XYZ file of C-alpha atoms in Angstrom:
220
model
C 4.462 -159.359 34.863
C 7.141 -161.125 32.920
C 10.818 -160.262 32.699
C 12.576 -161.106 29.455
C 16.247 -161.165 30.419
C 18.697 -160.668 27.564
C 22.467 -160.935 27.655
C 24.089 -158.531 25.220
C 25.776 -159.979 22.166
C 29.429 -160.696 21.409
C 32.101 -158.097 22.108
C 34.971 -160.245 20.798
C 35.611 -161.230 17.207
C 36.120 -164.869 16.265
C 39.644 -165.923 17.194
C 40.101 -163.211 19.805
C 40.839 -164.324 23.366
C 37.960 -163.281 25.641
C 38.945 -161.218 28.655
C 37.038 -160.008 31.717
C 35.045 -156.989 30.572
C 32.840 -155.253 33.082
C 31.862 -151.808 34.238
C 35.154 -150.220 33.161
C 35.431 -151.768 29.689
C 32.860 -150.074 27.474
C 33.277 -152.283 24.413
C 30.922 -152.093 21.431
C 29.129 -155.074 19.957
C 30.945 -156.862 17.169
C 29.178 -157.560 13.876
C 28.289 -160.975 15.290
C 26.953 -159.318 18.429
C 24.703 -157.102 16.344
C 23.520 -160.158 14.416
C 22.573 -161.763 17.740
C 20.420 -158.755 18.571
C 18.693 -158.983 15.174
C 18.201 -162.720 15.787
C 16.462 -162.004 19.090
C 14.019 -159.708 17.338
C 13.241 -162.511 14.884
C 12.752 -164.916 17.793
C 10.335 -162.501 19.435
C 8.427 -161.884 16.206
C 7.897 -165.642 15.906
C 6.723 -165.977 19.509
C 3.895 -164.670 21.641
C 6.300 -162.477 23.629
C 5.867 -158.754 23.021
C 7.936 -156.499 25.290
C 6.003 -153.505 26.573
C 9.049 -151.849 28.129
C 12.780 -151.969 27.396
C 15.402 -151.411 30.099
C 19.173 -151.760 29.769
C 22.429 -150.946 31.486
C 24.394 -147.811 30.560
C 27.278 -149.460 28.662
C 27.238 -149.122 24.888
C 26.997 -152.877 24.270
C 23.751 -153.220 26.231
C 22.311 -149.975 24.869
C 23.075 -151.006 21.293
C 21.629 -154.484 21.753
C 18.364 -153.070 23.061
C 18.309 -150.412 20.329
C 18.579 -153.009 17.551
C 15.825 -155.169 19.013
C 13.525 -152.189 19.427
C 14.141 -150.974 15.879
C 13.517 -154.415 14.400
C 10.295 -154.733 16.408
C 9.218 -151.205 15.414
C 8.921 -150.367 19.112
C 8.391 -146.704 19.860
C 10.527 -144.546 22.132
C 13.891 -145.528 23.556
C 15.113 -148.027 26.113
C 15.317 -146.812 29.693
C 18.877 -146.693 31.009
C 19.122 -148.047 34.550
C 22.477 -147.846 36.379
C 21.460 -150.804 38.536
C 22.082 -152.956 35.458
C 25.700 -151.782 35.152
C 28.033 -154.729 34.846
C 30.360 -155.894 37.607
C 33.620 -154.014 38.083
C 36.180 -156.838 38.072
C 38.888 -154.822 39.790
C 42.395 -156.189 39.246
C 41.015 -158.880 36.927
C 39.587 -156.324 34.489
C 40.766 -156.713 30.917
C 42.536 -160.016 31.614
C 41.840 -163.511 30.317
C 41.328 -166.290 32.857
C 44.682 -167.737 31.829
C 46.404 -164.406 32.453
C 44.667 -164.035 35.808
C 46.007 -167.393 36.973
C 49.463 -166.629 35.585
C 49.602 -163.353 37.480
C 47.870 -164.240 40.745
C 48.569 -167.966 41.009
C 46.612 -170.921 42.442
C 44.479 -168.707 44.684
C 43.071 -166.993 41.608
C 42.410 -170.375 39.992
C 40.359 -171.383 43.044
C 38.492 -168.084 43.003
C 37.725 -168.382 39.299
C 36.330 -171.869 39.871
C 34.253 -170.625 42.813
C 32.702 -167.935 40.635
C 31.895 -170.349 37.827
C 30.468 -173.039 40.117
C 28.921 -171.036 42.955
C 28.838 -167.353 41.890
C 31.148 -166.692 44.836
C 32.974 -163.387 44.431
C 36.774 -163.321 44.918
C 38.136 -161.888 48.141
C 41.884 -162.459 47.902
C 43.167 -161.680 44.402
C 40.547 -159.129 43.345
C 37.895 -156.907 44.809
C 34.819 -156.811 42.641
C 32.347 -153.987 42.962
C 29.671 -153.167 43.992
C 29.328 -156.519 45.808
C 26.899 -159.413 45.432
C 24.553 -158.153 48.151
C 24.262 -154.780 46.444
C 23.542 -156.411 43.093
C 20.813 -158.567 44.613
C 19.263 -155.609 46.430
C 19.305 -153.546 43.236
C 17.560 -156.257 41.237
C 14.938 -156.847 43.910
C 14.173 -153.133 43.944
C 14.124 -152.907 40.149
C 11.786 -155.883 39.891
C 9.429 -154.421 42.491
C 9.378 -151.079 40.692
C 8.628 -152.692 37.340
C 5.880 -154.813 38.885
C 4.297 -151.591 40.115
C 4.359 -150.120 36.612
C 3.361 -153.106 34.472
C 0.246 -155.201 34.390
C 0.120 -158.942 35.007
C 0.170 -159.668 31.259
C 2.896 -157.185 30.354
C 6.586 -157.848 29.730
C 9.751 -155.866 30.377
C 12.874 -156.674 28.353
C 16.002 -156.223 30.473
C 19.413 -156.228 28.769
C 22.577 -156.587 30.834
C 25.477 -158.994 31.383
C 25.750 -162.625 32.435
C 27.248 -161.592 35.772
C 24.268 -159.400 36.607
C 21.384 -161.330 35.050
C 22.088 -164.534 36.984
C 21.164 -162.730 40.204
C 17.533 -162.519 39.113
C 17.510 -166.235 39.968
C 17.930 -165.255 43.601
C 14.318 -164.044 43.425
C 13.026 -167.559 42.696
C 12.096 -170.051 45.423
C 15.111 -172.182 44.500
C 17.568 -169.303 44.713
C 20.646 -168.793 42.575
C 22.648 -171.543 44.295
C 20.224 -174.310 43.369
C 19.951 -173.178 39.756
C 23.724 -172.973 39.504
C 24.178 -176.424 41.032
C 21.925 -177.715 38.254
C 24.051 -175.925 35.650
C 21.262 -173.475 34.816
C 22.576 -170.073 35.855
C 24.938 -168.924 33.129
C 23.645 -167.175 30.015
C 25.408 -167.265 26.660
C 26.042 -164.046 24.748
C 22.857 -162.931 23.047
C 20.770 -165.491 24.943
C 17.361 -164.868 26.505
C 15.475 -166.032 29.587
C 11.914 -165.458 30.748
C 10.688 -165.061 34.323
C 7.096 -164.897 35.510
C 6.721 -162.477 38.425
C 3.605 -162.572 40.601
C 2.743 -161.427 44.113
C 3.447 -164.966 45.306
C 6.713 -165.903 43.641
C 9.061 -165.688 40.676
C 9.239 -168.656 38.300
C 11.672 -169.436 35.495
C 9.713 -170.106 32.323
C 12.830 -170.679 30.231
C 16.534 -169.924 30.590
C 19.528 -169.420 28.303
C 17.810 -169.785 24.940
C 20.543 -168.866 22.500
C 20.199 -166.320 19.726
C 18.616 -167.837 16.639
C 16.997 -170.725 18.555
C 13.176 -170.744 18.603
C 11.732 -169.577 21.899
C 9.532 -172.161 23.675
C 5.837 -171.978 22.721
C 4.646 -173.289 26.060
C 5.854 -172.387 29.493
């Protein structure tokens, strides 16, 4: 089985200051975000990747992204909504820019922001994120196992969620999330795609963070 991981498209217009949006901020895609979803469909049409199943989180931005891709690919049915793909609840950081977080919570928040960006370490002092990294990892392991039981070795599931959630699929690989992040290969841009190969033996990254509109690799 293969997992095509897709980060939903933009939720901020050009010139707007990005803020922490998670489980409690149900923002729609912008026009650019919708264009990124259309671009993914074009990428898939030009590649050998044909999703057999579509799964997304419950927020409107992930549902809409999956909906556009499915429509452009003339895929039948609707995407499955899985609450395990719900984005992180950023607690007291929700709705704030990184600059505002540091201004409000001080140097401790700056250290915690850096720890998240460099090591995916969740804050413990200035915010309490939910549901917790261990829960996220357990959810994704269970989801992956369930999908592997439903799909054949040559079939692909498209999974649409957020950068904060999708990076934890790397924990399933032999290298683990930490090693990928140390190499600068854990974050996903808005609208970007990644492909994992899942077998009984291991999980391998075939490609990661291919941005919307960029040709997908022909060889893995």
